[in-house]
Tab-separated table of C-alpha atoms in Angstrom:
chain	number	residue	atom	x	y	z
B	1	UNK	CA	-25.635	6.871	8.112
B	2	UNK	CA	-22.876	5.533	5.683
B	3	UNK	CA	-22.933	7.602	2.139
B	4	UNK	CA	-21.055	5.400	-0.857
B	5	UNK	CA	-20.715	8.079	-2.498
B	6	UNK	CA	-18.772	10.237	-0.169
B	7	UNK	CA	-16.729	6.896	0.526
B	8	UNK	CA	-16.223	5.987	-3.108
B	9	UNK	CA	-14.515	9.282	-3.797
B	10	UNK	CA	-12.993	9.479	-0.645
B	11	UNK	CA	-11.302	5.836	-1.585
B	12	UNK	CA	-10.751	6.896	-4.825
B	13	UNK	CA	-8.577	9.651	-3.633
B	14	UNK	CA	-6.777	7.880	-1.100
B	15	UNK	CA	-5.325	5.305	-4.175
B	16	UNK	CA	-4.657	7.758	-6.344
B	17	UNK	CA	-1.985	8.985	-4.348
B	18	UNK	CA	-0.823	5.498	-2.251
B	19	UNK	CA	-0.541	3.829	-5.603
B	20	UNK	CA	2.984	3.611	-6.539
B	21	UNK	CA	3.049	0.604	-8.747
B	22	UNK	CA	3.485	-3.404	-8.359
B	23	UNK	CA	6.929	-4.226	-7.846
B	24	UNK	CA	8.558	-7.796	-7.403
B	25	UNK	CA	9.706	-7.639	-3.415
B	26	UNK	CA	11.703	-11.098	-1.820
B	27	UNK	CA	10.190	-13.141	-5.130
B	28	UNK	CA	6.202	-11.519	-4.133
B	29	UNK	CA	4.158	-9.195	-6.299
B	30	UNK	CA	3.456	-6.301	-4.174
B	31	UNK	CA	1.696	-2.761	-4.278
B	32	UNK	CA	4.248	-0.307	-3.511
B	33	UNK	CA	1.978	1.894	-1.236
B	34	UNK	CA	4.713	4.614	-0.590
B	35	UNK	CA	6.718	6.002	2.486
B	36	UNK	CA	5.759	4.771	5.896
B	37	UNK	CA	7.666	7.459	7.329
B	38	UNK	CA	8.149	11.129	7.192
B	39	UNK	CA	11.549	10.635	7.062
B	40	UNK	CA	11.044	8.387	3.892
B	41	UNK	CA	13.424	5.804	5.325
B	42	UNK	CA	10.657	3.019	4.578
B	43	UNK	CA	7.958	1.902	2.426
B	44	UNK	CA	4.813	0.094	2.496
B	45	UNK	CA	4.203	-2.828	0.696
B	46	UNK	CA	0.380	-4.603	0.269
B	47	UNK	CA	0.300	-8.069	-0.843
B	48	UNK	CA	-2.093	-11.084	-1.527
B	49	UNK	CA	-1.247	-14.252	0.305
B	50	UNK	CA	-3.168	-17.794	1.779
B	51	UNK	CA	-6.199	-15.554	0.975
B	52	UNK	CA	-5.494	-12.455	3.167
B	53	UNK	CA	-3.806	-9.068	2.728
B	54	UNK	CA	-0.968	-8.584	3.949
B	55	UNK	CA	1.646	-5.760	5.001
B	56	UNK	CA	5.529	-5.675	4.598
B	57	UNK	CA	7.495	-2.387	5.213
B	58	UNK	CA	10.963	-2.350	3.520
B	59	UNK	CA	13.738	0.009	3.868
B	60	UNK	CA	14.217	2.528	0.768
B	61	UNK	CA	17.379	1.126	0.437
B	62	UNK	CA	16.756	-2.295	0.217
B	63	UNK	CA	15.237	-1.254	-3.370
């Protein structure tokens, strides 16, 4: 049986830390999510578009 509350904080948690900011990426608002990779050659990047979310991964130094 699902508890919200155990999910809430759980969520709450999880975007504390993945939230990086909103940057401008290729002419897009996105949410910087952080690195993909251990190696922190890559980040994640969440955006909005045609009404679905969407995933990008960028190199770090692309930035």
């Amino acid at each position: 049986m699902r508890n919200i509350d155990e999910e809430m904080g759980f969520t709450r948690q999880f975007f504390s830390k993945a939230f990086k900011g909103v940057e401008i990426v290729d002419q897009q608002p996105m949410i910087n999510m952080g690195y993909f990779d251990e190696s922190k050659k890559q980040i994640l990047y969440g955006f909005y578009k045609d009404g679905e979310i969407r995933y990008q991964l960028q190199p770090v130094d692309a930035q």
